[in-house]
CSV table of C-alpha atoms in Angstrom, one decimal:
chain,number,residue,atom,x,y,z
A,1,MET,CA,2.0,-25.9,-22.9
A,2,LYS,CA,5.4,-26.5,-21.0
A,3,VAL,CA,5.8,-24.5,-17.8
A,4,LEU,CA,9.0,-24.3,-15.9
A,5,VAL,CA,9.1,-23.0,-12.2
A,6,LEU,CA,12.3,-21.9,-10.9
A,7,GLY,CA,12.9,-22.5,-7.1
A,8,SER,CA,13.0,-25.1,-4.5
A,9,GLY,CA,10.8,-24.1,-1.5
A,10,GLY,CA,7.3,-24.2,-0.2
A,11,ARG,CA,6.2,-21.3,-2.5
A,12,GLU,CA,7.2,-23.2,-5.4
A,13,HIS,CA,5.6,-26.4,-4.4
A,14,ALA,CA,2.4,-24.2,-4.0
A,15,LEU,CA,2.8,-22.9,-7.5
A,16,ILE,CA,3.4,-26.3,-9.0
A,17,TRP,CA,0.3,-27.7,-7.2
A,18,LYS,CA,-1.9,-24.8,-8.5
A,19,LEU,CA,-0.3,-24.9,-12.0
A,20,ARG,CA,-1.0,-28.5,-12.3
A,21,GLN,CA,-4.7,-27.7,-12.0
A,22,SER,CA,-4.7,-25.8,-15.4
A,23,ALA,CA,-6.1,-27.7,-18.4
A,24,ARG,CA,-3.6,-25.9,-20.5
A,25,VAL,CA,-0.5,-27.3,-18.7
A,26,SER,CA,0.8,-30.4,-20.5
A,27,LYS,CA,4.3,-30.7,-19.0
A,28,LEU,CA,5.5,-29.2,-15.7
A,29,TYR,CA,9.2,-28.7,-14.7
A,30,CYS,CA,10.7,-27.4,-11.5
A,31,ALA,CA,14.3,-26.4,-11.1
A,32,PRO,CA,15.8,-27.6,-8.8
A,33,GLY,CA,12.7,-28.5,-6.9
A,34,ASN,CA,12.5,-30.5,-3.7
A,35,GLY,CA,11.5,-33.9,-2.4
A,36,GLY,CA,7.7,-33.4,-2.3
A,37,ILE,CA,7.9,-31.3,-5.8
A,38,MET,CA,9.2,-34.5,-7.4
A,39,ASP,CA,5.9,-36.3,-7.2
A,40,GLU,CA,4.1,-33.4,-9.0
A,41,ALA,CA,6.7,-32.2,-11.5
A,42,GLU,CA,9.8,-33.2,-13.2
A,43,CYS,CA,12.7,-31.7,-11.2
A,44,LEU,CA,15.8,-30.7,-13.0
A,45,PRO,CA,19.2,-29.5,-11.6
A,46,VAL,CA,20.1,-25.7,-11.9
A,47,ASP,CA,22.3,-23.2,-10.1
A,48,LEU,CA,19.8,-20.2,-9.4
A,49,LYS,CA,23.0,-18.2,-8.5
A,50,LYS,CA,24.4,-18.3,-12.0
A,51,MET,CA,22.6,-16.9,-15.1
A,52,GLU,CA,24.4,-19.2,-17.4
A,53,SER,CA,23.0,-22.3,-15.7
A,54,MET,CA,19.5,-20.9,-15.9
A,55,VAL,CA,19.9,-20.0,-19.6
A,56,GLU,CA,21.3,-23.4,-20.4
A,57,LEU,CA,18.3,-25.0,-18.8
A,58,GLY,CA,16.0,-22.5,-20.9
A,59,GLU,CA,17.8,-23.5,-24.1
A,60,ARG,CA,17.1,-27.2,-23.4
A,61,LEU,CA,13.4,-26.8,-22.3
A,62,ARG,CA,12.2,-23.8,-24.4
A,63,PRO,CA,9.5,-23.3,-21.9
A,64,ASP,CA,6.2,-21.7,-23.0
A,65,LEU,CA,6.0,-20.1,-19.6
A,66,THR,CA,8.7,-19.6,-16.8
A,67,VAL,CA,7.5,-18.7,-13.3
A,68,VAL,CA,10.3,-17.2,-11.1
A,69,GLY,CA,9.8,-18.1,-7.5
A,70,PRO,CA,12.7,-16.8,-5.5
A,71,GLU,CA,14.1,-13.3,-5.4
A,72,LEU,CA,17.8,-13.9,-6.3
A,73,PRO,CA,17.2,-15.0,-9.9
A,74,LEU,CA,15.1,-11.8,-10.4
A,75,THR,CA,17.8,-9.5,-9.2
A,76,LEU,CA,20.3,-11.3,-11.4
A,77,GLY,CA,17.9,-10.4,-14.4
A,78,VAL,CA,16.6,-13.8,-15.4
A,79,VAL,CA,13.3,-12.4,-16.7
A,80,ASP,CA,15.2,-9.9,-18.8
A,81,GLU,CA,17.4,-12.6,-20.4
A,82,PHE,CA,14.6,-15.1,-20.9
A,83,THR,CA,12.5,-12.5,-22.5
A,84,ARG,CA,15.2,-11.3,-24.6
A,85,ARG,CA,15.6,-14.8,-26.0
A,86,GLY,CA,11.7,-15.1,-26.6
A,87,TRP,CA,10.9,-17.3,-23.7
A,88,PRO,CA,7.9,-15.7,-21.8
A,89,ALA,CA,8.9,-15.3,-18.2
A,90,PHE,CA,6.7,-14.0,-15.2
A,91,GLY,CA,8.2,-11.6,-13.0
A,92,PRO,CA,9.9,-8.2,-12.8
A,93,THR,CA,13.1,-7.1,-14.6
A,94,LYS,CA,16.3,-6.5,-12.7
A,95,ALA,CA,15.6,-2.9,-12.6
A,96,ALA,CA,12.2,-3.4,-11.2
A,97,ALA,CA,13.3,-5.9,-8.6
A,98,GLN,CA,15.4,-3.2,-7.0
A,99,LEU,CA,12.2,-2.6,-4.9
A,100,GLU,CA,13.2,-5.8,-3.1
A,101,SER,CA,17.1,-6.1,-3.7
A,102,SER,CA,17.8,-2.7,-2.1
A,103,LYS,CA,15.9,-1.4,0.9
A,104,SER,CA,17.4,2.0,0.5
A,105,PHE,CA,16.3,2.1,-3.1
A,106,ALA,CA,12.7,1.3,-1.9
A,107,LYS,CA,12.6,3.7,1.0
A,108,GLU,CA,13.8,6.5,-1.2
A,109,PHE,CA,11.4,5.5,-3.9
A,110,LEU,CA,8.6,5.8,-1.5
A,111,ARG,CA,9.7,9.2,-0.2
A,112,ARG,CA,10.0,10.5,-4.0
A,113,HIS,CA,6.5,9.2,-4.6
A,114,ARG,CA,4.9,10.2,-1.2
A,115,ILE,CA,3.7,6.8,-0.4
A,116,PRO,CA,3.2,6.2,3.3
A,117,THR,CA,6.3,4.7,5.2
A,118,ALA,CA,8.1,5.0,8.3
A,119,PRO,CA,10.9,7.7,8.9
A,120,TYR,CA,14.3,6.2,8.0
A,121,ALA,CA,17.9,7.0,7.5
A,122,VAL,CA,20.4,5.2,5.2
A,123,CYS,CA,23.8,4.7,6.5
A,124,ASP,CA,27.2,3.4,5.2
A,125,SER,CA,29.0,3.2,8.4
A,126,VAL,CA,28.8,2.7,12.1
A,127,GLU,CA,29.6,6.3,12.6
A,128,GLU,CA,26.8,7.3,10.4
A,129,VAL,CA,24.4,4.9,12.4
A,130,ARG,CA,25.5,6.4,15.7
A,131,ALA,CA,24.7,9.9,14.3
A,132,ALA,CA,21.5,9.1,12.9
A,133,LEU,CA,20.3,7.2,16.0
A,134,THR,CA,20.0,10.6,17.8
A,135,HIS,CA,17.0,11.2,15.7
A,136,PHE,CA,15.0,7.9,16.6
A,137,HIS,CA,12.9,7.0,19.4
A,138,LEU,CA,13.5,3.4,20.8
A,139,PRO,CA,13.0,0.6,19.8
A,140,VAL,CA,14.6,1.2,16.4
A,141,VAL,CA,14.6,-1.2,13.4
A,142,VAL,CA,17.9,-2.0,11.7
A,143,LYS,CA,17.8,-3.5,8.3
A,144,ALA,CA,20.3,-4.8,6.0
A,145,ASP,CA,20.1,-3.1,2.6
A,146,GLY,CA,20.4,-6.2,0.6
A,147,LEU,CA,18.7,-9.7,0.2
A,148,ALA,CA,19.0,-11.5,3.5
A,149,ALA,CA,16.3,-14.3,3.3
A,150,GLY,CA,14.0,-12.6,5.6
A,151,LYS,CA,16.8,-12.4,8.4
A,152,GLY,CA,18.3,-9.0,8.0
A,153,VAL,CA,15.8,-7.2,10.2
A,154,VAL,CA,16.5,-6.6,14.0
A,155,ILE,CA,14.6,-4.4,16.3
A,156,ALA,CA,17.0,-2.9,18.7
A,157,ALA,CA,15.8,-2.0,22.2
A,158,SER,CA,18.7,0.4,22.9
A,159,LYS,CA,21.1,2.6,20.7
A,160,GLU,CA,24.0,0.5,21.9
A,161,ASP,CA,22.2,-2.7,20.5
A,162,ALA,CA,21.5,-0.8,17.3
A,163,ALA,CA,25.0,0.2,16.8
A,164,ARG,CA,26.2,-3.3,17.6
A,165,VAL,CA,23.9,-4.9,15.2
A,166,ALA,CA,24.7,-2.5,12.5
A,167,ALA,CA,28.5,-3.3,13.1
A,168,GLU,CA,27.8,-7.0,12.7
A,169,MET,CA,26.0,-6.2,9.3
A,170,PHE,CA,28.8,-4.1,8.0
A,171,SER,CA,31.2,-6.7,8.9
A,172,GLY,CA,29.5,-9.4,6.9
A,173,LYS,CA,29.1,-11.7,9.8
A,174,MET,CA,25.4,-11.5,10.2
A,175,VAL,CA,24.1,-11.4,6.7
A,176,GLY,CA,27.1,-11.3,4.2
A,177,ALA,CA,27.2,-8.8,1.4
A,178,ALA,CA,23.5,-7.8,2.1
A,179,GLY,CA,24.8,-5.6,5.0
A,180,THR,CA,27.2,-3.4,3.1
A,181,ARG,CA,24.5,-0.6,3.7
A,182,VAL,CA,22.1,-0.3,6.7
A,183,VAL,CA,18.7,1.3,6.9
A,184,LEU,CA,17.5,2.7,10.3
A,185,GLU,CA,13.7,2.9,10.6
A,186,GLU,CA,11.1,4.0,13.1
A,187,CYS,CA,9.4,0.9,14.8
A,188,LEU,CA,5.9,1.1,13.8
A,189,LYS,CA,3.1,-0.5,15.9
A,190,GLY,CA,0.1,-2.3,14.6
A,191,ASP,CA,-0.9,-5.6,12.8
A,192,GLU,CA,1.1,-6.6,9.7
A,193,LEU,CA,-0.5,-7.3,6.5
A,194,SER,CA,0.6,-8.9,3.4
A,195,PHE,CA,-0.9,-7.4,0.3
A,196,LEU,CA,-0.2,-8.7,-3.1
A,197,VAL,CA,-1.1,-7.3,-6.5
A,198,LEU,CA,-0.6,-8.6,-10.0
A,199,SER,CA,0.6,-6.0,-12.3
A,200,ASP,CA,1.3,-5.8,-16.1
A,201,GLY,CA,3.2,-2.5,-15.8
A,202,GLU,CA,0.1,-0.3,-15.9
A,203,ARG,CA,-2.8,-2.0,-14.4
A,204,VAL,CA,-3.0,-3.8,-11.1
A,205,ALA,CA,-5.3,-6.7,-9.8
A,206,PRO,CA,-5.3,-7.4,-6.0
A,207,LEU,CA,-4.9,-10.9,-4.6
A,208,VAL,CA,-6.6,-11.9,-1.3
A,209,ALA,CA,-4.9,-10.5,1.7
A,210,ALA,CA,-2.8,-12.5,4.2
A,211,GLN,CA,-1.0,-12.2,7.4
A,212,ASP,CA,2.5,-13.7,7.9
A,213,HIS,CA,4.2,-14.5,11.4
A,214,LYS,CA,7.8,-13.7,11.1
A,215,ARG,CA,9.1,-14.3,14.6
A,216,VAL,CA,10.2,-17.8,15.5
A,217,GLY,CA,8.4,-18.2,18.8
A,218,ASP,CA,4.8,-18.2,19.9
A,219,GLY,CA,3.7,-14.7,20.9
A,220,ASP,CA,5.9,-13.1,18.3
A,221,THR,CA,9.0,-13.8,20.2
A,222,GLY,CA,12.4,-14.6,19.3
A,223,PRO,CA,14.3,-13.8,16.1
A,224,ASN,CA,12.9,-12.9,12.7
A,225,THR,CA,12.8,-15.8,10.2
A,226,GLY,CA,11.7,-16.2,6.5
A,227,GLY,CA,8.2,-16.8,7.9
A,228,MET,CA,6.8,-19.4,10.4
A,229,GLY,CA,3.2,-19.4,9.2
A,230,ALA,CA,0.5,-17.4,7.5
A,231,TYR,CA,-3.3,-17.2,7.0
A,232,SER,CA,-5.8,-15.7,4.7
A,233,THR,CA,-9.6,-15.0,5.2
A,234,ARG,CA,-12.2,-12.6,3.8
A,235,ASN,CA,-12.2,-10.7,6.9
A,236,ILE,CA,-8.7,-9.5,7.1
A,237,ILE,CA,-9.5,-6.3,5.2
A,238,ASP,CA,-12.8,-4.9,3.9
A,239,ASP,CA,-13.5,-3.9,0.5
A,240,LYS,CA,-13.1,-0.3,1.2
A,241,MET,CA,-9.6,-0.9,2.7
A,242,ARG,CA,-8.6,-3.0,-0.3
A,243,ASP,CA,-9.5,-0.4,-2.7
A,244,TRP,CA,-7.5,2.2,-0.4
A,245,LEU,CA,-4.5,0.1,-0.7
A,246,VAL,CA,-4.7,-0.3,-4.5
A,247,HIS,CA,-5.2,3.4,-5.0
A,248,HIS,CA,-2.8,4.7,-2.4
A,249,ILE,CA,0.0,2.3,-2.3
A,250,ALA,CA,-0.1,-0.4,-5.1
A,251,ARG,CA,-1.0,1.6,-8.0
A,252,PRO,CA,1.3,4.6,-7.1
A,253,VAL,CA,4.2,2.1,-7.0
A,254,VAL,CA,3.5,0.7,-10.4
A,255,GLU,CA,3.0,4.2,-11.9
A,256,GLY,CA,6.2,5.6,-10.1
A,257,MET,CA,8.3,2.6,-11.5
A,258,LYS,CA,7.1,3.2,-15.0
A,259,ALA,CA,7.7,6.9,-14.8
A,260,GLU,CA,11.3,6.1,-13.6
A,261,GLY,CA,11.8,3.7,-16.5
A,262,ALA,CA,11.6,0.4,-14.8
A,263,GLU,CA,8.2,-1.0,-15.6
A,264,PHE,CA,7.1,-3.3,-13.1
A,265,LYS,CA,5.4,-6.7,-14.3
A,266,GLY,CA,4.7,-9.6,-11.9
A,267,VAL,CA,3.5,-9.8,-8.3
A,268,LEU,CA,4.2,-6.8,-6.1
A,269,TYR,CA,4.1,-7.9,-2.5
A,270,CYS,CA,3.6,-5.0,-0.1
A,271,GLY,CA,4.4,-5.8,3.3
A,272,LEU,CA,2.4,-3.2,5.5
A,273,MET,CA,1.9,-2.2,9.0
A,274,MET,CA,-1.6,-1.3,9.7
A,275,THR,CA,-0.9,1.7,12.2
A,276,ALA,CA,-3.1,4.0,14.0
A,277,ARG,CA,-1.9,6.6,11.4
A,278,GLY,CA,-3.1,4.4,8.6
A,279,PRO,CA,-1.3,1.6,6.6
A,280,MET,CA,2.5,2.2,6.1
A,281,VAL,CA,4.9,0.2,3.9
A,282,LEU,CA,7.5,-2.0,5.7
A,283,GLU,CA,9.0,-3.6,2.6
A,284,PHE,CA,8.4,-4.8,-0.8
A,285,ASN,CA,8.9,-8.2,-2.3
A,286,CYS,CA,8.9,-8.5,-6.2
A,287,ARG,CA,7.5,-12.0,-6.2
A,288,PHE,CA,5.0,-14.4,-4.3
A,289,GLY,CA,5.7,-14.4,-0.6
A,290,ASP,CA,6.7,-17.5,1.5
A,291,PRO,CA,4.6,-18.7,3.4
A,292,GLU,CA,1.9,-16.5,2.2
A,293,THR,CA,1.6,-18.1,-1.1
A,294,GLN,CA,0.4,-21.4,0.3
A,295,PRO,CA,-2.8,-20.0,2.0
A,296,ILE,CA,-3.5,-17.6,-0.9
A,297,LEU,CA,-3.4,-20.1,-3.5
A,298,MET,CA,-5.4,-22.5,-1.6
A,299,ARG,CA,-8.2,-20.1,-2.0
A,300,LEU,CA,-7.7,-19.4,-5.7
A,301,GLU,CA,-10.3,-21.0,-7.8
A,302,SER,CA,-9.5,-19.7,-11.3
A,303,ASP,CA,-6.8,-20.6,-13.7
A,304,LEU,CA,-3.3,-19.3,-12.3
A,305,VAL,CA,-1.8,-19.8,-15.8
A,306,GLU,CA,-4.4,-17.2,-17.3
A,307,ALA,CA,-3.4,-14.7,-14.6
A,308,LEU,CA,0.3,-15.1,-15.1
A,309,GLU,CA,0.0,-14.7,-18.8
A,310,ALA,CA,-2.1,-11.6,-18.4
A,311,SER,CA,0.7,-10.0,-16.6
A,312,ILE,CA,3.2,-10.8,-19.2
A,313,GLU,CA,1.0,-9.7,-22.1
A,314,GLY,CA,-0.2,-6.4,-20.6
A,315,ARG,CA,-3.8,-7.3,-20.1
A,316,VAL,CA,-4.3,-7.5,-16.2
A,317,SER,CA,-7.9,-6.9,-15.1
A,318,GLU,CA,-9.8,-7.3,-11.8
A,319,GLY,CA,-11.4,-10.4,-13.4
A,320,ASP,CA,-8.2,-12.4,-13.5
A,321,PHE,CA,-9.0,-14.0,-10.1
A,322,LYS,CA,-11.8,-15.9,-8.6
A,323,TRP,CA,-11.6,-16.5,-5.0
A,324,SER,CA,-13.2,-18.8,-2.6
A,325,ARG,CA,-14.8,-17.4,0.7
A,326,ASP,CA,-13.2,-20.2,2.8
A,327,ALA,CA,-10.4,-19.4,5.0
A,328,SER,CA,-6.9,-21.0,4.8
A,329,VAL,CA,-3.8,-21.2,7.0
A,330,CYS,CA,-0.2,-22.5,6.7
A,331,VAL,CA,2.1,-23.7,9.6
A,332,VAL,CA,5.7,-24.0,8.9
A,333,MET,CA,7.4,-27.0,10.4
A,334,ALA,CA,11.1,-26.2,11.0
A,335,SER,CA,14.4,-27.9,11.7
A,336,GLY,CA,15.8,-27.7,15.3
A,337,GLY,CA,17.9,-24.7,15.6
A,338,TYR,CA,16.2,-22.7,12.8
A,339,PRO,CA,16.8,-19.9,12.3
A,340,GLY,CA,20.1,-20.3,13.4
A,341,THR,CA,22.4,-23.5,12.7
A,342,PHE,CA,20.6,-26.8,12.2
A,343,ASP,CA,21.3,-30.2,11.0
A,344,VAL,CA,19.7,-31.9,7.9
A,345,GLY,CA,19.2,-35.5,6.9
A,346,LYS,CA,16.4,-36.2,9.4
A,347,ASN,CA,13.9,-38.8,8.4
A,348,ILE,CA,10.3,-37.3,8.2
A,349,VAL,CA,7.3,-39.7,9.0
A,350,GLY,CA,3.6,-39.2,9.1
A,351,LEU,CA,3.2,-37.3,6.0
A,352,GLY,CA,0.5,-39.6,4.5
A,353,LYS,CA,-1.6,-39.4,7.7
A,354,ALA,CA,-1.3,-35.5,7.7
A,355,ALA,CA,-2.5,-35.3,4.1
A,356,ALA,CA,-5.4,-37.5,4.9
A,357,VAL,CA,-6.9,-34.8,7.1
A,358,ASP,CA,-9.9,-33.0,5.4
A,359,GLY,CA,-8.8,-29.9,3.7
A,360,VAL,CA,-5.2,-30.4,4.2
A,361,LYS,CA,-2.3,-30.1,1.7
A,362,VAL,CA,1.4,-30.5,2.9
A,363,PHE,CA,3.6,-28.4,0.8
A,364,HIS,CA,7.4,-29.3,1.1
A,365,ALA,CA,9.9,-26.5,1.4
A,366,GLY,CA,13.3,-28.0,2.7
A,367,THR,CA,13.0,-31.8,1.9
A,368,SER,CA,14.9,-34.5,-0.1
A,369,LYS,CA,13.5,-37.9,-1.2
A,370,ARG,CA,15.6,-41.3,-1.1
A,371,ASP,CA,14.2,-44.7,-1.8
A,372,GLY,CA,10.6,-43.5,-1.2
A,373,GLU,CA,11.5,-41.8,2.0
A,374,PHE,CA,11.6,-38.0,2.9
A,375,TYR,CA,14.3,-36.3,4.8
A,376,THR,CA,15.0,-32.8,6.1
A,377,ALA,CA,17.1,-30.6,3.7
A,378,GLY,CA,16.7,-27.1,5.0
A,379,GLY,CA,15.5,-24.9,7.8
A,380,ARG,CA,12.0,-24.5,6.9
A,381,VAL,CA,11.0,-28.1,6.1
A,382,LEU,CA,7.2,-28.3,5.5
A,383,GLY,CA,4.3,-25.7,5.1
A,384,VAL,CA,1.3,-27.7,6.5
A,385,SER,CA,-1.7,-26.0,5.0
A,386,ALA,CA,-5.5,-26.2,5.3
A,387,ARG,CA,-8.6,-24.8,4.0
A,388,ALA,CA,-12.1,-24.7,5.6
A,389,PRO,CA,-15.3,-22.5,5.6
A,390,GLU,CA,-14.2,-20.7,8.7
A,391,LEU,CA,-10.8,-19.8,10.2
A,392,GLU,CA,-11.3,-22.0,13.4
A,393,SER,CA,-11.8,-24.9,11.4
A,394,ALA,CA,-8.8,-24.3,9.2
A,395,VAL,CA,-6.7,-23.9,12.2
A,396,ALA,CA,-8.0,-27.0,13.9
A,397,ARG,CA,-7.2,-29.0,10.8
A,398,VAL,CA,-3.8,-27.7,10.2
A,399,TYR,CA,-2.7,-28.5,13.8
A,400,GLU,CA,-4.3,-31.9,13.6
A,401,ALA,CA,-2.1,-32.6,10.6
A,402,CYS,CA,1.0,-31.2,12.3
A,403,GLU,CA,0.6,-33.4,15.1
A,404,LYS,CA,0.8,-36.5,12.8
A,405,ILE,CA,4.2,-35.5,11.3
A,406,ARG,CA,7.5,-36.3,13.1
A,407,PHE,CA,11.1,-35.7,12.6
A,408,ASP,CA,13.9,-35.2,15.0
A,409,GLY,CA,14.2,-31.5,16.2
A,410,ALA,CA,11.0,-30.5,14.6
A,411,HIS,CA,9.5,-27.3,15.9
A,412,TYR,CA,6.6,-25.1,14.8
A,413,ARG,CA,4.4,-22.1,16.3
A,414,LYS,CA,1.3,-23.2,18.0
A,415,ASP,CA,-0.2,-19.8,17.5
A,416,ILE,CA,-0.6,-19.1,13.8
A,417,ALA,CA,-3.8,-17.0,13.2
A,418,GLY,CA,-4.3,-17.1,16.9
A,419,ARG,CA,-5.1,-13.5,17.4
A,420,ALA,CA,-7.6,-13.6,14.4
A,421,VAL,CA,-9.4,-16.6,16.0
A,422,LYS,CA,-9.7,-14.8,19.2
A,423,LYS,CA,-11.2,-11.7,17.5
């Protein structure tokens, strides 16, 4: 079968890597792809911001399966359009993707269906923000309503800071059109958890859990990013907690979306805070996470194609996945200046030596390839990933690999999975 993956990041490289392992895949395309993906799939140009560009590519390829990586094509309705034309596509419809594309929609959906989440307020002006702040303890979380590539969340230490951040969001200076509406939220304390399930609109099957590291600096310092690393182990949550999350969060979301006429098919990513009051929903993503996909797929031992087709065809079951008991970890190597401004075009060396470390796979995120050489082409450049029987070994392997890679301005966190190792 011919499989098309839409996207160009580390998540898409991980998807390509796993899809290649299926005996059913005869031809693999990625659009637009990146420098590293070029070695594992045929990369084709496409504008993921324009439906006509994606449809034109679909007409040319007539793929047997399309896997949508990033959020923007989903919110534009690419799954709706491809499905209408008879091209099987994995992911939610435009209506269902509102769970990610609008934080205000998600919060109000959670309230309607009594799914645990932090107290919040939806504001359309700075004046509304100032009025709502009187009801919040400090610090308070300020969120841009729309898509902001993981950078539309700020924890404000004072009401003045919160109002200033909201004003910058409303002005468009911080996150563009994503900030035309703002959500204020109680700042929850606890450990974050990435809990993903596969859904066919009715049934759900959980994937292994992972933990992301959003802040740019060690010790969870500095601004939020798209994610600086993640890990997955069999010990993050036990079976009892997994079942609780399925029955009290994931399944009610899927049932609620169906009841509201927006059946959810695809991967539902529940970003949770494990608080003293119990798990609470921070956010939803309507696709595989990045960088969580890298360590999650490194533990997957069953056929990914079969699972994706089960979602599309309405036959999801607990038996769709077989998982390794190994631990896995991904460390993001970023360009100097990220998540702020950064330069591109820096030569990357040492990739071969890093890949030679036992259990390591280097996923490319923001890279290009010219004359056999790799260059930086984005903020998050590489997702260096490793798998091993125990988390300590996986961490040792991934950092051994990171030390072998060089490019001007490279930086990465040195404490990915550090708290888990200490525990």
